[in-house]
Coordinates of C-alpha atoms in Angstrom, one line a residue:
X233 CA 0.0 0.0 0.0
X234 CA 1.2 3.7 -1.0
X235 CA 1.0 6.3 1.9
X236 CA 1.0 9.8 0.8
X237 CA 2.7 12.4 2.9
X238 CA 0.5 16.1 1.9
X239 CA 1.8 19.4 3.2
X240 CA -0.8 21.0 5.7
X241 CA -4.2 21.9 4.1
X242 CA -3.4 25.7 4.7
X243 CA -0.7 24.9 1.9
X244 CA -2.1 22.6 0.1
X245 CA -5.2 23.5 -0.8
X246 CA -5.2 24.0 -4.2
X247 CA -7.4 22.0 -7.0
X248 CA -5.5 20.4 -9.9
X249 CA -7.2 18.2 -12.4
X250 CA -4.6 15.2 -14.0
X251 CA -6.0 12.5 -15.9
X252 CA -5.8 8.6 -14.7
X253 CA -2.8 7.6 -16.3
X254 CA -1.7 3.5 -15.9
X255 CA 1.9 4.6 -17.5
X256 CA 4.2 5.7 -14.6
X257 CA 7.4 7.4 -15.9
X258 CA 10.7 6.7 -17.7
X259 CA 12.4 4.3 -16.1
X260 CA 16.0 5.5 -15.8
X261 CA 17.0 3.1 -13.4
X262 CA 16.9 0.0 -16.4
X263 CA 19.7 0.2 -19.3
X264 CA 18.9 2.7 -21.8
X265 CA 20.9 2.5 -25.2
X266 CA 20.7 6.2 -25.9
X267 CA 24.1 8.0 -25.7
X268 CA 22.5 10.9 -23.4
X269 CA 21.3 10.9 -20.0
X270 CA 19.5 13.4 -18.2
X271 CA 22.0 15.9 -16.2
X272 CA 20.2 18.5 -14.2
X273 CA 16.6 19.3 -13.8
X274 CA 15.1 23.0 -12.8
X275 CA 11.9 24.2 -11.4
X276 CA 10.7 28.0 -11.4
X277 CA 9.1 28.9 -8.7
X278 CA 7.8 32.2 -7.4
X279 CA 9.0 31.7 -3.7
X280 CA 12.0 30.4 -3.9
X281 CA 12.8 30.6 0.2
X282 CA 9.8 28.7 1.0
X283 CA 10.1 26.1 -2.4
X284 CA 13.3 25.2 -0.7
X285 CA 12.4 25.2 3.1
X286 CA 9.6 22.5 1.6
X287 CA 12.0 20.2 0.4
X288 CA 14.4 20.4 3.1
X289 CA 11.3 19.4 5.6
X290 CA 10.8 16.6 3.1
X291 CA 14.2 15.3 3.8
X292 CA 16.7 16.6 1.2
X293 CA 19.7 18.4 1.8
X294 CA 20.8 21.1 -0.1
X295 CA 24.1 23.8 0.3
X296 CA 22.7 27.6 1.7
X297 CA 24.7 28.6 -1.3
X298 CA 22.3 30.7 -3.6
X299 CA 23.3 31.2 -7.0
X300 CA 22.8 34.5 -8.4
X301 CA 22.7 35.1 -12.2
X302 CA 22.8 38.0 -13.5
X303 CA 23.0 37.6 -17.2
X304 CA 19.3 35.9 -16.3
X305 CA 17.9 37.8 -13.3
X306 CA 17.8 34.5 -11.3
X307 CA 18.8 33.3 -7.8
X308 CA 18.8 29.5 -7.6
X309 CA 19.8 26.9 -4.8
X310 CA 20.5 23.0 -5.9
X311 CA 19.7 19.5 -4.4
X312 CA 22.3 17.2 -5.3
X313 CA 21.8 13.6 -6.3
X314 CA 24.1 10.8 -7.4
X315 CA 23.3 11.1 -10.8
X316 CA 21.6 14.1 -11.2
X317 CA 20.8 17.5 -9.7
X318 CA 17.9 19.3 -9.3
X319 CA 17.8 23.2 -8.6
X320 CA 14.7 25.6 -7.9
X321 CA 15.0 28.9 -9.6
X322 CA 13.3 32.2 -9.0
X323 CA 13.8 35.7 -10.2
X324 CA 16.1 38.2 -8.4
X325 CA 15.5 41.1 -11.0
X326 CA 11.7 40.8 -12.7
X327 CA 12.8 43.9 -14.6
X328 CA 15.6 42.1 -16.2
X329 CA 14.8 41.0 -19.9
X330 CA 16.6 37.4 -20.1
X331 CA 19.1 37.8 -23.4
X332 CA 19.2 34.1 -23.0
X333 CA 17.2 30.8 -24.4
X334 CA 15.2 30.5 -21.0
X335 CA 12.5 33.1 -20.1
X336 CA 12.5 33.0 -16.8
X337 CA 9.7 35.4 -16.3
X338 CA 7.4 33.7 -18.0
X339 CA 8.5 30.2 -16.7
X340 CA 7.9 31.6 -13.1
X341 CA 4.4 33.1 -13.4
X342 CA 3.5 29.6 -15.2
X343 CA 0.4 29.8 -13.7
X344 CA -0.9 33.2 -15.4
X345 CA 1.0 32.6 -18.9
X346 CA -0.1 28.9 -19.5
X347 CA 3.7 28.5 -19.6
X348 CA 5.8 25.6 -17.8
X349 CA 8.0 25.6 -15.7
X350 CA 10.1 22.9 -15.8
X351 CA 13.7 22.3 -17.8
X352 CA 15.8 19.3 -18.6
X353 CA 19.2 19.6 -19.2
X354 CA 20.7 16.4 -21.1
X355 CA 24.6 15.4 -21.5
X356 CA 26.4 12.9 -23.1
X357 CA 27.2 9.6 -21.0
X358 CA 30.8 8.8 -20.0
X359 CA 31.2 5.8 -22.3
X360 CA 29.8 7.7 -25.7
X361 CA 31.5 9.5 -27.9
X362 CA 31.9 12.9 -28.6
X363 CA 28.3 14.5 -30.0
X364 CA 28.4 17.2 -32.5
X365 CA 25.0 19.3 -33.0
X366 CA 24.4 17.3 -36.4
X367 CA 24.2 14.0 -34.5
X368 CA 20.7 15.2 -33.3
X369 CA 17.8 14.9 -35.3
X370 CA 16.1 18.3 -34.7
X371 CA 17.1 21.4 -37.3
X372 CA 16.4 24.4 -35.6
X373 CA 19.5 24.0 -32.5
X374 CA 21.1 26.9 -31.7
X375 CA 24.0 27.3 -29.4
X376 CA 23.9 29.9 -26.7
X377 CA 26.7 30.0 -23.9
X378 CA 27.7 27.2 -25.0
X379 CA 24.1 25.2 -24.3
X380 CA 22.6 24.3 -27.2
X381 CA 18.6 24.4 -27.5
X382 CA 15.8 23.1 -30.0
X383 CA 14.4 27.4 -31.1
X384 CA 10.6 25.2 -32.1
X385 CA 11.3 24.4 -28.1
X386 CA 11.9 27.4 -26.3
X387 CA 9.0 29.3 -28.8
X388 CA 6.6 26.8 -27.4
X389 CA 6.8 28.1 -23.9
X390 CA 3.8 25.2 -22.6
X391 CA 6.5 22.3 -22.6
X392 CA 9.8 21.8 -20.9
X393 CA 12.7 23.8 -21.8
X394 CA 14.9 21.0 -23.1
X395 CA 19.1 21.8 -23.3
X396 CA 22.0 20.2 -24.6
X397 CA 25.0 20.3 -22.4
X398 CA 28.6 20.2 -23.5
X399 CA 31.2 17.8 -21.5
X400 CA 33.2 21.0 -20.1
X401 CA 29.4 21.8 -18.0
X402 CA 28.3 17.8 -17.1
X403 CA 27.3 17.5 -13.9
X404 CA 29.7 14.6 -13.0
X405 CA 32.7 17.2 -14.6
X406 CA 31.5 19.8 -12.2
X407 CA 30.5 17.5 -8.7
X408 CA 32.1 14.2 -8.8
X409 CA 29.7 12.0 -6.6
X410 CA 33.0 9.3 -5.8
X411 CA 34.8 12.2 -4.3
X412 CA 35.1 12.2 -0.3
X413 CA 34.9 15.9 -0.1
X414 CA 31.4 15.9 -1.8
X415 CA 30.0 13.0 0.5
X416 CA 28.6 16.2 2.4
X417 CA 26.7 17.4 -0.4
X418 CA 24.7 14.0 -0.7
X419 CA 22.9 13.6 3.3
X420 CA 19.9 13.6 2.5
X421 CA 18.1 12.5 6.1
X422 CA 15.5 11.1 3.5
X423 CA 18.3 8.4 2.8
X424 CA 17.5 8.5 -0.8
X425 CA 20.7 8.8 -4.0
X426 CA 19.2 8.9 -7.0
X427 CA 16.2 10.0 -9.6
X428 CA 15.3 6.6 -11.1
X429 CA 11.8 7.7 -12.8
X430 CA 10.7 11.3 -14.3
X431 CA 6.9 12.2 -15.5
X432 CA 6.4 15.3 -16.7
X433 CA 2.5 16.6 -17.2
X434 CA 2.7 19.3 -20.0
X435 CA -0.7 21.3 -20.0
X436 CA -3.2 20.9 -22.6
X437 CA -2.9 22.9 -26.0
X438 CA -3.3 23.1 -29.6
X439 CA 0.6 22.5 -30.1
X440 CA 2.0 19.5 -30.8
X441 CA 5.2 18.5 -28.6
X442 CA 8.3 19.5 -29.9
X443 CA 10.9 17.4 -32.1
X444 CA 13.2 17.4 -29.1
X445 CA 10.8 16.5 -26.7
X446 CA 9.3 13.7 -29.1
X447 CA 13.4 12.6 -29.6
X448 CA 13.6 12.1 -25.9
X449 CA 11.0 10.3 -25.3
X450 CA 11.1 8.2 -27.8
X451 CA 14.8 7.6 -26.3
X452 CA 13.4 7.1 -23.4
X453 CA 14.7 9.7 -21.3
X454 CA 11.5 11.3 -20.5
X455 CA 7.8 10.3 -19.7
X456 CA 5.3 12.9 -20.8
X457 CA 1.0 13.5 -20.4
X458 CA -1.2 16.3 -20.5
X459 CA -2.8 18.0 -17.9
X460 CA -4.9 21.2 -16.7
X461 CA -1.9 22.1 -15.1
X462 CA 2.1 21.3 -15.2
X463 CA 2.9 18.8 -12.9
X464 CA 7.0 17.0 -12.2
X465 CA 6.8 13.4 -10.5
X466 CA 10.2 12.5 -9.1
X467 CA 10.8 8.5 -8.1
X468 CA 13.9 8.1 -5.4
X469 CA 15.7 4.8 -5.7
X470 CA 12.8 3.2 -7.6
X471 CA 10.4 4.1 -5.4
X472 CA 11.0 1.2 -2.9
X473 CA 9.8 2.4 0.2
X474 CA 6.5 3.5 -1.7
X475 CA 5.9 6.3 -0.3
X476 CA 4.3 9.3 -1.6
X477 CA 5.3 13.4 -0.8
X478 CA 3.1 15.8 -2.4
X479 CA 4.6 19.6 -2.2
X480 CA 1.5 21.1 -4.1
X481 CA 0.7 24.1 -4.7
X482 CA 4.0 25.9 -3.8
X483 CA 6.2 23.3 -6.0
X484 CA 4.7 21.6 -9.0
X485 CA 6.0 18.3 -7.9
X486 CA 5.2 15.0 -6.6
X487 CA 7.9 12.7 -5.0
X488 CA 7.6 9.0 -4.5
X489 CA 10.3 7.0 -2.7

C-alpha cells in the first residue's frame, strides 16, 4: 500500500485536475541505449525561500549557497543527487529581460501565462563518444553559452525547456559524486541517492510537442502527459519504500520513494 505524505491543508489546498494515467514514468534506473542521459533538472518557482524550506522538511539536503545570475535575473539553490541534480530557480530582478534561451519570467508566473515551468538539461554519457550538434535529429538548435537548444522548443513556452550540455558543464565534470569531499553534499536525512523515474504533465494545447521533446521520449529519457496544469513526478531509488510526498501548490511536484 502507497502512503501519501500532503503538506498541511493551509498549503495545500489548491485543486488540480490530471488525468488517470496507468503509465508511470521513464524508467531510468533500467539500461537505456541512448548515448544521453539526463544531467540537471530545474523548477521555477515564485518563492523560492519557502520552495526550498519545503523540500528540506521533506528530507533533502541542499548547500545555503544561492546562486545568483545576472545575465538571467535569477537566484537558484541545488539538491544534489548521485546522478543528477535538481535546482529551484526564482527571479532576483523581474525587470531584467533574459538575453538568453530560458524566459524566466514567463516560466515563473506559469500559472498566469499557461507556460511551464520545468527544464531538462541532457549530456552525453561517459562511455559515448563525442556529440556534435548534427548528430541530433532536430534542425532548428542553436548554441547559446555554450548550451545548445531546439528554437521550435523554447517558442513553445507550454512544454519543458529541453538543453543540450557540452562535457566541459556535465554535472559529474563539475560535482564528482566518488569524491570524499562531496559526500557532504549528498545527506539527504530522507536516505535517498538517485532520480530513477521522471513524469512530466505538459498542459493541454493546440501544439503539438516538440521534435526534441518527441526525440527524448522516444529515447526514453523522459515520460510525458497532458494535464490542466504542469505537474514534475520525481521517483527516489525506484520508489522502494513507496511512499508518496506531495509539495502542491507551492512546487509543482510529486515525490515518490
Amino acid at each position: 500500500m502507497i502512503s501519501t505524505y500532503r503538506l498541511p491543508s493551509t498549503i495545500n489546498d489548491y485543486s488540480i485536475t490530471y488525468p488517470k494515467d496507468n503509465k508511470t514514468t521513464a524508467n531510468l534506473s533500467q539500461k537505456i541505449n541512448s548515448s544521453l542521459k539526463i544531467d540537471r533538472l530545474f523548477v521555477c518557482v515564485k518563492e523560492g525561500t519557502k520552495a526550498i524550506s519545503i523540500l528540506k522538511h521533506f528530507g533533502l539536503y541542499c548547500p545555503d549557497t544561492i546562486i545568483t545570475s545576472k545575465t538571467e535575473g535569477t537566484r537558484s539553490q541545488i539538491f544534489f543527487l548521485e546522478n543528477m541534480y535538481l535546482a529551484i530557480v526564482w527571479l532576483d530582478n523581474e525587470t531584467l529581460q533574459s538575453p538568453t534561451a530560458i524566459n524566466f519570467s514567463a516560466r515563473v508566473n506559469w500559472r498566469d501565462n499557461r507556460t511551464s515551468p520545468f527544464g531538462i538539461g541532457l549530456s552525453r554519457k561517459q562511455d559515448s563518444s563525442p556529440l556534435e550538434i548534427n548528430d541530433y535529429p532536430v534542425e532548428d538548435l542553436a548554441i547559446d553559452n555554450y548550451i545548445a537548444y531546439s528554437k521550435q522548443n523554447q517558442k513553445n513556452a507550454i512544454e519543458p525547456l529541453v538543453f543540450l550540455l557540452p562535457d566541459l558543464l556535465k554535472y559529474s565534470n563539475i560535482l564528482d559524486p566518488e569524491l570524499p569531499q562531496n559526500q557532504k553534499y549528498f545527506q539527504h536525512s530522507l536516505k535517498v541517492k538517485n532520480i530513477t523515474d521522471i513524469k512530466i504533465s505538459i498542459q493541454t494545447g493546440k501544439r503539438r510537442d516538440s521534435k526534441i521533446i518527441d526525440w527524448i521520449k522516444q529515447e526514453q529519457l523522459l515520460y510525458t502527459t497532458r494535464a490542466s496544469e504542469p505537474l514534475m513526478e520525481l521517483t527516489f531509488d525506484r520508489g522502494i519504500r513507496g511512499k508518496i510526498f506531495d509539495a502542491r501548490p507551492t512546487l509543482p511536484m510529486i515525490f515518490r520513494y
